[in-house]
Short mmCIF file of C-alpha atoms and ligand atoms in Angstrom, two decimals:
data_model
loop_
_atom_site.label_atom_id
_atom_site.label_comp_id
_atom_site.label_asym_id
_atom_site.label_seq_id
_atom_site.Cartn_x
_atom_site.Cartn_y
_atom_site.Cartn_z
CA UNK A 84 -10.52 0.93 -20.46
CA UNK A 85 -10.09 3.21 -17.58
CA UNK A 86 -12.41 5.03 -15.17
CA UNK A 87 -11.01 8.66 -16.20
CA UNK A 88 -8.77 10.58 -18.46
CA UNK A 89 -7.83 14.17 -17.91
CA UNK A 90 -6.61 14.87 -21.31
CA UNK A 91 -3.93 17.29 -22.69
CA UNK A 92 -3.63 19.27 -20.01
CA UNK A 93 -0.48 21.06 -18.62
CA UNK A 94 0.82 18.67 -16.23
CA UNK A 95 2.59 19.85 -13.00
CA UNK A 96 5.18 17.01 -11.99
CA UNK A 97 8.26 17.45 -9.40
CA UNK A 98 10.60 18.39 -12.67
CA UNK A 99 8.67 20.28 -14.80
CA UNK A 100 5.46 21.04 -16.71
CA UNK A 101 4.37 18.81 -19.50
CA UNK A 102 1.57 18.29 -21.59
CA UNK A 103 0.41 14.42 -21.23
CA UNK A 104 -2.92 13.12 -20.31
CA UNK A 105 -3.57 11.52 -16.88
CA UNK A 106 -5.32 7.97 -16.88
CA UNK A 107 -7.25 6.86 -13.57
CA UNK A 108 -8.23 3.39 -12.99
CA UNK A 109 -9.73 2.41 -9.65
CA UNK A 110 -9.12 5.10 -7.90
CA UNK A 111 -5.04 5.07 -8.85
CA UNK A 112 -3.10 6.69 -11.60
CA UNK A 113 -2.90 4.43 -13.79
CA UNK A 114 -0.84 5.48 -16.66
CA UNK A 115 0.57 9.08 -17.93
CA UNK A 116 1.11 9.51 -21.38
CA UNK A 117 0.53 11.74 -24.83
CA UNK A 118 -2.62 11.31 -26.36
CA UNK A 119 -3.87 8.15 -24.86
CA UNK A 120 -6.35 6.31 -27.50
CA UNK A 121 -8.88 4.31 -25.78
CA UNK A 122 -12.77 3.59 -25.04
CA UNK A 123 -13.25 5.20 -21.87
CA UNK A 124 -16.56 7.56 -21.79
CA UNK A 125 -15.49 9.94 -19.16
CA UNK A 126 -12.49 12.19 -20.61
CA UNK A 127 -12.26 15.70 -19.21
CA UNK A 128 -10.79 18.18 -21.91
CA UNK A 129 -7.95 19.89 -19.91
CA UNK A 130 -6.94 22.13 -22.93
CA UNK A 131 -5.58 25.00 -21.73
CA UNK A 132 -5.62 24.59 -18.01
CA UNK A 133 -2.72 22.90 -15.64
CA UNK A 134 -3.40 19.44 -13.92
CA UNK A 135 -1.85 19.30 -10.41
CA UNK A 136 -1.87 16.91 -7.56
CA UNK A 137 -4.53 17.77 -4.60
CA UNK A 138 -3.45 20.09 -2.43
CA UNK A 139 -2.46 18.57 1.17
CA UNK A 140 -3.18 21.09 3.94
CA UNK A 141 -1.45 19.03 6.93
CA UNK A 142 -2.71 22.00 9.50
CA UNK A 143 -6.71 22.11 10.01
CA UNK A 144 -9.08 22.62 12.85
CA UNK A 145 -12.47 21.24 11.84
CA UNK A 146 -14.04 21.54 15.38
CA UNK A 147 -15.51 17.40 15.28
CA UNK A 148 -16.00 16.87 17.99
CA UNK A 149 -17.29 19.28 20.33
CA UNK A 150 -17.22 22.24 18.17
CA UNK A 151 -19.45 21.55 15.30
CA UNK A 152 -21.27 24.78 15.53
CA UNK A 153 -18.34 26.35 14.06
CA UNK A 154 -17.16 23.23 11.24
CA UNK A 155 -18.30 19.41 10.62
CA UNK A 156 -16.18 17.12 8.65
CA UNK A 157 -18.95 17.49 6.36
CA UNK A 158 -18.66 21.58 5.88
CA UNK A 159 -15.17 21.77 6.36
CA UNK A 160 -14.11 18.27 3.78
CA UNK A 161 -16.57 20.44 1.01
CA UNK A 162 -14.87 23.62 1.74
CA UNK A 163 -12.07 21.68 0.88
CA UNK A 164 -12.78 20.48 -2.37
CA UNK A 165 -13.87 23.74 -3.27
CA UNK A 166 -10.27 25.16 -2.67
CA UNK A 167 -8.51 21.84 -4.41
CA UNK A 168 -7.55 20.05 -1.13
CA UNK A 169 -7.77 16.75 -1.35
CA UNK A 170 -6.28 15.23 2.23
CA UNK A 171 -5.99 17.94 5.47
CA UNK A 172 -4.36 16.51 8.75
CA UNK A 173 -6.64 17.03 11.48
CA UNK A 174 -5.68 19.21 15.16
CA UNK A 175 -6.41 17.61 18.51
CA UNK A 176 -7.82 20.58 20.20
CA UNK A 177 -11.46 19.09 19.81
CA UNK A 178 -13.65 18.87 22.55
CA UNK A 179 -12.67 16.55 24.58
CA UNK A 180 -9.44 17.21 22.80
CA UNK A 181 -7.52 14.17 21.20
CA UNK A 182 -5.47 12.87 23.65
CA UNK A 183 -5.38 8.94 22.70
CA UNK A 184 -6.82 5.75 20.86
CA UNK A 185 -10.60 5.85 21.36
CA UNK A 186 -10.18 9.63 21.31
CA UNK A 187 -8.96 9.10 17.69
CA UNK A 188 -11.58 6.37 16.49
CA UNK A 189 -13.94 8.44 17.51
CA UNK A 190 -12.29 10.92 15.38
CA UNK A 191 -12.17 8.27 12.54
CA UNK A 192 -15.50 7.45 12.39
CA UNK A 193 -17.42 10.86 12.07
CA UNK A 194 -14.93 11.99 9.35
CA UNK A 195 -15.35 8.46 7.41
CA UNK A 196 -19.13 9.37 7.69
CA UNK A 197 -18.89 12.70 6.36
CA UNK A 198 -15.96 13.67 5.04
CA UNK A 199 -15.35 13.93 1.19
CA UNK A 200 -11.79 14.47 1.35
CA UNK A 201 -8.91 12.43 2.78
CA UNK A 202 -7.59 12.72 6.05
CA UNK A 203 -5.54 12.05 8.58
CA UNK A 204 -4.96 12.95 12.08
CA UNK A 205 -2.31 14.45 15.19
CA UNK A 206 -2.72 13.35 18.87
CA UNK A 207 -2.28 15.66 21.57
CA UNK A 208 0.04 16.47 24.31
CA UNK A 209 -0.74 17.44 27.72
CA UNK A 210 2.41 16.71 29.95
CA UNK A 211 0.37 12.95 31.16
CA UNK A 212 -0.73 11.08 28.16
CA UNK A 213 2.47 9.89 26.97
CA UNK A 214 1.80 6.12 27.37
CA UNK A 215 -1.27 6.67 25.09
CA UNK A 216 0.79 8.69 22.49
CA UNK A 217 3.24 5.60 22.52
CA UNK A 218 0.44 3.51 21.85
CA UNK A 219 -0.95 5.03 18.60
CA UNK A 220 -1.31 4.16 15.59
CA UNK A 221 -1.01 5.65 11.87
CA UNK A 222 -0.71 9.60 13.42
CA UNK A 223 1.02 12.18 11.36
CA UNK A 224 2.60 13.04 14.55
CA UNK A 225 1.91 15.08 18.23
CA UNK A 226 0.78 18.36 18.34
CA UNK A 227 2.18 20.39 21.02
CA UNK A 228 1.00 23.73 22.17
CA UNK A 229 4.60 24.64 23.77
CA UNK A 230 3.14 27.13 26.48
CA UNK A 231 0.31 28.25 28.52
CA UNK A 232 -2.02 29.40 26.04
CA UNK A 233 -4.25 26.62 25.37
CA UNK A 234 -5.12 24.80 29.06
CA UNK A 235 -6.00 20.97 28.62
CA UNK A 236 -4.05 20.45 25.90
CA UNK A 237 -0.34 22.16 26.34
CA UNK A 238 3.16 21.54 27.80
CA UNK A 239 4.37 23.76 29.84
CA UNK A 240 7.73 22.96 31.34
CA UNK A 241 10.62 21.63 29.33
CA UNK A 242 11.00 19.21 31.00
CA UNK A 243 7.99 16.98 29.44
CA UNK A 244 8.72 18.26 26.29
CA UNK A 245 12.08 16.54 26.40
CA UNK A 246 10.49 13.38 27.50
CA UNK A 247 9.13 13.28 24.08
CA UNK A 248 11.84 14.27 22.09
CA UNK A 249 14.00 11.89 23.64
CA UNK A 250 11.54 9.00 22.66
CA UNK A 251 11.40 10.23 19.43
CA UNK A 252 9.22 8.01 17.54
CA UNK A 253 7.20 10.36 15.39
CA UNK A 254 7.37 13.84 14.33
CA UNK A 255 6.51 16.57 16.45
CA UNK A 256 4.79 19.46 15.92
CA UNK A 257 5.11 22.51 17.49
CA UNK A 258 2.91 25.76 18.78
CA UNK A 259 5.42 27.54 19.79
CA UNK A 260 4.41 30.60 21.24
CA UNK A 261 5.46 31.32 25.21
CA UNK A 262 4.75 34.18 27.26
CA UNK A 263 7.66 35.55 26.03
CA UNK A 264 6.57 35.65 22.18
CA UNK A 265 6.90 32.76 19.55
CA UNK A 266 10.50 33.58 18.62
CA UNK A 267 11.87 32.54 22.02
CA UNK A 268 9.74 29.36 22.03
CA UNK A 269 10.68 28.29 18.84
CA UNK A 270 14.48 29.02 20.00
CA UNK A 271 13.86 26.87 23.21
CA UNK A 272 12.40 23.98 21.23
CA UNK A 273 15.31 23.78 18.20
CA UNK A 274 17.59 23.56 21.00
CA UNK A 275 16.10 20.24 22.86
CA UNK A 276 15.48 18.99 19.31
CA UNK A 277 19.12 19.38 18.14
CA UNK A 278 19.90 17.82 21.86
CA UNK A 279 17.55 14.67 20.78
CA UNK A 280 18.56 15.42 17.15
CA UNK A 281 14.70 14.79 16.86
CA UNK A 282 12.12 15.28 14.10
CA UNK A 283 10.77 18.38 14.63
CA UNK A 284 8.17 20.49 12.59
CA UNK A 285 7.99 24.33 13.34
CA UNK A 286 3.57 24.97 13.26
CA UNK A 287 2.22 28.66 11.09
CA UNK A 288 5.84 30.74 11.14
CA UNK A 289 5.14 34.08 10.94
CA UNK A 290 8.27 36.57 11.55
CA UNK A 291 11.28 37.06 10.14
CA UNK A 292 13.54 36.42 13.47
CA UNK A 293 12.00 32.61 13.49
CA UNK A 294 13.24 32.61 10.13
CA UNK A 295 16.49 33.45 11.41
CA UNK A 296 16.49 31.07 13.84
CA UNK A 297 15.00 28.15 12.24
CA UNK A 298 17.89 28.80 9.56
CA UNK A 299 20.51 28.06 11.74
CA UNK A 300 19.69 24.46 12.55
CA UNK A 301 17.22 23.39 9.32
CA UNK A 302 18.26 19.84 8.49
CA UNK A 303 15.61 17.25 7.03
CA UNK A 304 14.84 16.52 10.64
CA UNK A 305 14.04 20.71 11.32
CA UNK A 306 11.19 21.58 9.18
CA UNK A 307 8.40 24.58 9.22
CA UNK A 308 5.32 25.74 7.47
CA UNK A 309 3.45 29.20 6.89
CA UNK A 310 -0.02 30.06 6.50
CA UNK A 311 -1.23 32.25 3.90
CA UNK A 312 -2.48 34.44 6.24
CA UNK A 313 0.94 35.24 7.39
CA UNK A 314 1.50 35.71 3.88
CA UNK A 315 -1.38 38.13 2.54
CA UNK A 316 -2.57 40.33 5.95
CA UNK A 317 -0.61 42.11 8.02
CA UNK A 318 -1.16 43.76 11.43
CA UNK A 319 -2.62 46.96 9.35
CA UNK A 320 -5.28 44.18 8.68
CA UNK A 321 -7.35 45.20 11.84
CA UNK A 322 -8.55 48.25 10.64
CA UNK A 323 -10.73 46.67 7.52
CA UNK A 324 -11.19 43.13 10.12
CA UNK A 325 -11.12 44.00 13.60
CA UNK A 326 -11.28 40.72 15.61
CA UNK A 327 -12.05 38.77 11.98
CA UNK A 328 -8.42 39.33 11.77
CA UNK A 329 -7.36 37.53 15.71
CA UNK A 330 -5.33 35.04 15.33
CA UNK A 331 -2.85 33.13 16.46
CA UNK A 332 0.39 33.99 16.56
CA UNK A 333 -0.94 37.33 15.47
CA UNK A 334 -0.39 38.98 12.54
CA UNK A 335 2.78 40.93 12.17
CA UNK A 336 4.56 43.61 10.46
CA UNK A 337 4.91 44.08 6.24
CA UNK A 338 8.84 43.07 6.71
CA UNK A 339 7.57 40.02 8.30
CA UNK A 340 5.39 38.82 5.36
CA UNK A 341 8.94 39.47 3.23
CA UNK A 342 10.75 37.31 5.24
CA UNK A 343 8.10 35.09 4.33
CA UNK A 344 8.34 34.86 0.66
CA UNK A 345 12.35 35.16 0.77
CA UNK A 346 12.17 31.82 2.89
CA UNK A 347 9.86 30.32 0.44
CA UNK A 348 12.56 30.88 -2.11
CA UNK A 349 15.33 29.99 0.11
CA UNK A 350 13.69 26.79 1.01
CA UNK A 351 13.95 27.67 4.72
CA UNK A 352 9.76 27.36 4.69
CA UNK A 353 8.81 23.56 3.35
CA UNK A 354 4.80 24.08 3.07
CA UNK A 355 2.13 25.95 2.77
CA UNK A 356 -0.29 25.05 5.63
CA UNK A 357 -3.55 27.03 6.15
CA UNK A 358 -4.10 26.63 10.21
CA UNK A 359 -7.81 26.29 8.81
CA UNK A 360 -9.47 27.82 12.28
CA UNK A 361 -13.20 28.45 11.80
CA UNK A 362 -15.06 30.59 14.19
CA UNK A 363 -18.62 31.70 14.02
CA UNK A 364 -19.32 35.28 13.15
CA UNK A 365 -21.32 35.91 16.29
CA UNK A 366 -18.45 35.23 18.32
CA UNK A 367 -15.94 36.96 15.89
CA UNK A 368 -17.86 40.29 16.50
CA UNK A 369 -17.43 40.18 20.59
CA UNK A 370 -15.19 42.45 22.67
CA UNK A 371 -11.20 42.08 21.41
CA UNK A 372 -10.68 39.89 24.41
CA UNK A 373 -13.45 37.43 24.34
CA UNK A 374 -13.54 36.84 20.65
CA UNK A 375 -11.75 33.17 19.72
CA UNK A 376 -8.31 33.19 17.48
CA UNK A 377 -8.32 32.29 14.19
CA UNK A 378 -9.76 32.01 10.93
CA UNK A 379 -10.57 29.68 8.09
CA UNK A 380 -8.44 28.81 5.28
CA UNK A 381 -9.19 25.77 3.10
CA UNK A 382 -11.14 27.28 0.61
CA UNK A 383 -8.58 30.18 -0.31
CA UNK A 384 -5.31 29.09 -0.54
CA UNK A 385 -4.72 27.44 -3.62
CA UNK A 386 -6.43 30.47 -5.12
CA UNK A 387 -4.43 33.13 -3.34
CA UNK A 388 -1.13 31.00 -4.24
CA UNK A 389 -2.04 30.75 -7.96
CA UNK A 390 -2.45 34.19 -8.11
CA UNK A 391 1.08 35.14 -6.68
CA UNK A 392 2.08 32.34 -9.66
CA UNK A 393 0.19 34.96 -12.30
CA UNK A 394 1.83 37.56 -10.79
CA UNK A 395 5.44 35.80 -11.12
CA UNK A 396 6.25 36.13 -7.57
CA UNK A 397 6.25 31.98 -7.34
CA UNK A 398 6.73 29.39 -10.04
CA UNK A 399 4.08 26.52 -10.63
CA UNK A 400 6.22 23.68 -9.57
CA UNK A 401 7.64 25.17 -6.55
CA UNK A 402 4.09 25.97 -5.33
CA UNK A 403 3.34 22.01 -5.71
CA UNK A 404 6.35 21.06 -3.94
CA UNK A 405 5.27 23.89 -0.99
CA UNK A 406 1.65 22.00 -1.00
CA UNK A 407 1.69 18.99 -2.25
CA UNK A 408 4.88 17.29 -2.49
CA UNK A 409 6.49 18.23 1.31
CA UNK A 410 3.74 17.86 3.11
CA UNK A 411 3.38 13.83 1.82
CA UNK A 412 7.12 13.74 2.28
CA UNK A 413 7.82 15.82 5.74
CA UNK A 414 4.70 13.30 7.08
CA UNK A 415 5.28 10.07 5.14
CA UNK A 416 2.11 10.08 3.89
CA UNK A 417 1.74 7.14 1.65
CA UNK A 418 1.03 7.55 -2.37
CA UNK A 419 0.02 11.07 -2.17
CA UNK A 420 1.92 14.62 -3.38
CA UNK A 421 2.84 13.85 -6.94
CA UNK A 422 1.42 12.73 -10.35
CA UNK A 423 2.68 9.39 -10.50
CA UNK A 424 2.13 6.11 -11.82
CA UNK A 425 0.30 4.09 -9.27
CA UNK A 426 -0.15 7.03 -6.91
CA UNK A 427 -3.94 7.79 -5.79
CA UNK A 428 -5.77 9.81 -8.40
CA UNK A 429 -6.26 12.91 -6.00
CA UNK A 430 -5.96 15.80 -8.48
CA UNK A 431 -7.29 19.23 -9.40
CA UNK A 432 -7.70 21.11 -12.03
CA UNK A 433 -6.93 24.51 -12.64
CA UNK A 434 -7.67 27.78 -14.45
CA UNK A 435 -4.87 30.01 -14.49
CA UNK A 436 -6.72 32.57 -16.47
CA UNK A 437 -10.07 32.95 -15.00
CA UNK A 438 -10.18 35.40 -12.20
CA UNK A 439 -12.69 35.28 -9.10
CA UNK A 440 -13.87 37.26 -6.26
CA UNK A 441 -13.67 35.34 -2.77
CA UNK A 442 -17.16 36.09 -1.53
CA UNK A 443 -18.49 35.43 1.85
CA UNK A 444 -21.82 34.23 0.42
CA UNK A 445 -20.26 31.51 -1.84
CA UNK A 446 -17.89 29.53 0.72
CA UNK A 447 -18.42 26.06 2.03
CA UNK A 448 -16.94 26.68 5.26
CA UNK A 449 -19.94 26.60 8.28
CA UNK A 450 -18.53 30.24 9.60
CA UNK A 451 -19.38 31.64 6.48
CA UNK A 452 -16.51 34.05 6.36
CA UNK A 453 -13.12 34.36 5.02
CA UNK A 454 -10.62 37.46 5.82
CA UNK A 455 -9.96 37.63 2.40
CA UNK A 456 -13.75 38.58 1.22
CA UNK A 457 -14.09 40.54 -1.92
CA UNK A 458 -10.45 39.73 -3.17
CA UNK A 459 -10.19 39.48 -6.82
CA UNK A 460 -7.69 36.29 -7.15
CA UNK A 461 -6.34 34.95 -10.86
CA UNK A 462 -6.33 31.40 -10.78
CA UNK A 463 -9.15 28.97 -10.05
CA UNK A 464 -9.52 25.36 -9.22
CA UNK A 465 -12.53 24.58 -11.87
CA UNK A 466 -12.52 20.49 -10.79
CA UNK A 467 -11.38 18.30 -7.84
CA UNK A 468 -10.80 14.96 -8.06
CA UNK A 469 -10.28 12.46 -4.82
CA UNK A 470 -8.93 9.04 -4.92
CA UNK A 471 -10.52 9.21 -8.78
CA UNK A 472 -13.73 10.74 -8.44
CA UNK A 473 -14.82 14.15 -9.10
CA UNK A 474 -16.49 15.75 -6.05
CA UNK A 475 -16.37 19.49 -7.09
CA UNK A 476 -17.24 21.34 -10.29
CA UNK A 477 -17.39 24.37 -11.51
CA UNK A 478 -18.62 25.64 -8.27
CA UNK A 479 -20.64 22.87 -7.06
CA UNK A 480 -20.14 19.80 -4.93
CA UNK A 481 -21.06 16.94 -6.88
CA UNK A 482 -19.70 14.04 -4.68
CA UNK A 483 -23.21 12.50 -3.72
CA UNK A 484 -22.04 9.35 -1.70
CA UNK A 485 -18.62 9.30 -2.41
CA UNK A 486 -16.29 9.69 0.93
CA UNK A 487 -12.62 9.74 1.43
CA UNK A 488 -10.71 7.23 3.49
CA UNK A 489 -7.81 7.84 6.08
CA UNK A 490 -4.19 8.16 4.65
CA UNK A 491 -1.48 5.72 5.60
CA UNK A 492 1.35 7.26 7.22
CA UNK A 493 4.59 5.72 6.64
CA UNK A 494 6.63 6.56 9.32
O1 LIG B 798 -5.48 31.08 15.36
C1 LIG B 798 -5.50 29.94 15.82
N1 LIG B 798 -6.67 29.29 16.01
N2 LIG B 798 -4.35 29.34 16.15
C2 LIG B 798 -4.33 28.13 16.74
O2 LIG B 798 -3.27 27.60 16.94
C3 LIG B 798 -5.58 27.47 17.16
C4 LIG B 798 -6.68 27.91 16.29
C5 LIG B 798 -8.04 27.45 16.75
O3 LIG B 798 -8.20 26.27 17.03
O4 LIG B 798 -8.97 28.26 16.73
ZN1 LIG B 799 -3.55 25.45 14.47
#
């Protein structure tokens, strides 16, 4: 007998669709095939709607600790589930920002308190902790904030940046944004990375000429992401948003956002990454200057990718290679990204008829706001499932006790 059977629905796997039903036994996939008979009481009738692995959103900020007025692993791990995400890789720039081991237990603990979701975290770089980024263990990678924008926690001369690339024991992940604008950053860090011929992962791309540029040297080793706000808003977004719309890098031109979706389907752009960056309202609605960068994410982009699928500007498997598949690949995260066979039963389920309107009132997130309020999206993730149980229907967070565990990163 097995815990759980999502039966006939349209099954999203690397090759293809197919209609099978999905069999989950402790927590694993146990077996995938048509028209299973057998005894077990919980079977979820997926008639109709299309079965695809949890969404992996390896760029979040969810503000524990330090900044849990604006997200908890608690708010931010529901807000997840409510947008299909069933692991996000956490940022360092907490307070005190993640900068090594006890830093990162720390880390480990509140989220295995509260979170609902899987996860997984970065360490930091600041130029002085690279003995304790040696030291590590299971880390997607280091997050670097390549220029002066974000004090405590950036590199700011080459020169360490090398140091790190030259080591080149995990993947690195890149801010790139100097004074000089993110395209010259990005520039300057593909060429020490080809130098190193280090792994190297290009953070939120979001114009066309670090398209170009990341063209010229993508290898396995030179990979990127987008966000969908790069994606959706442009810099005519201000005049509806004002500050709601700050971000950073900052939004850019329409052409931009086309050199966007043409690098989806050239494959230059590996995953879909939100940059999930919740700030409160209060402080949204100060002076252009003082009001933080960023905004949240979790909760909306599955939906606002599943309506591009209705609209045919993206195909169904492509999307779950963009978040599901790459991002377990790109990180080596272990068991996760596809419907297989022994793989861990994080899944979600998905109407691709059923159309919504995102609604401030109705989000998970602590901020309480999205940038995409009031947009009528086809496409909706009715139940998510993580590591075999259901912790969100139909609306509603129903995982009671249930908590998700840290990923194991291969690398
Ligand atoms: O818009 C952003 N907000 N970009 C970042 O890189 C950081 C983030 C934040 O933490 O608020
Ligand atoms: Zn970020």
């Amino acid at each position: 007998m097995y815990d759980l059977i999502l039966k006939n629905g349209k099954v999203v796997f690397p090759d293809g669709v197919k209609v099978v039903d999905v069999c989950v036994k402790d927590g694993k996939i146990e077996k995938i095939m048509p028209s299973v008979k057998d005894l077990t009481k919980d079977v979820i009738d997926c008639s109709g709607f299309y079965v695809l692995p949890g969404i992996i959103d390896a760029h979040v900020h969810m503000r524990t600790p330090g900044l849990t007025m604006k997200e908890d692993f608690g708010t931010g791990s529901r807000a997840c589930a409510a947008g299909g995400v069933t692991t996000f890789i956490d940022m360092p720039n907490t307070r005190p920002p993640t900068l090594n081991n006890d830093d990162l237990d720390e880390k480990r603990g509140f989220a295995s308190d509260d979170s609902i979701v899987n996860f997984g975290f970065y360490i930091g770089a600041n130029g002085k902790n690279f003995n304790d980024i040696k030291r590590v263990k299971n880390i997607a990678g280091v997050k670097i904030y390549f220029g002066a924008h974000y004090k405590d926690i950036s590199i700011e001369d080459a020169e360490a940046l090398e140091e790190l690339f030259k080591w080149g024991k995990m993947p690195i992940i890149i801010h790139a944004e100097s004074e000089k604008g993110s395209y010259e950053a990005v520039k300057q860090v593909l060429h020490i990375a080809k130098k190193y011929d280090a792994r190297v992962h290009i953070a939120h791309v979001s114009t066309g000429s670090e398209i170009e540029e990341i063209e010229k040297f993508k290898s396995e080793k030179v990979t990127c992401e987008t966000a969908p706000h790069y994606l959706f808003l442009n810099k005519n977004a201000f005049q509806d948003l004002g500050n709601f719309a700050k971000v950073n890098p900052s939004l850019q031109a329409h052409e931009d956002q086309e050199a966007l979706f043409g690098a989806i389907d050239d494959g230059v752009i590996d995953m879909i990454a939100t940059d999930h960056a919740p700030h409160l309202k209060e402080e949204k609605e100060k002076s252009f200057e003082e009001a933080p960068v960023g905004v949240p994410g979790v909760e909306t982009s599955l939906p606002l990718m599943l309506d591009m699928v209705n609209k045919g500007r993206i195909d169904i498997v492509k999307l779950v290679k963009l978040m599901c598949e790459n991002p377990a690949r790109i990180f080596g995260i272990k068991n996760k990204g596809k419907i297989v066979e022994g793989f861990d039963a994080d899944l979600v389920i998905v109407d691709m008829d059923e159309k919504r309107v995102i609604r401030n009132e109705n989000l998970f997130t602590k901020c309480g706001w999205s940038p995409f309020n009031e947009w009528e999206l086809q496409g909706v993730p009715k139940i998510t499932i993580v590591n075999g149980v259901k912790v969100f229907e139909n609306g509603k967070i129903i995982a009671g006790d249930f908590r998700g565990g840290e990923v194991k990163f291969l690398q």
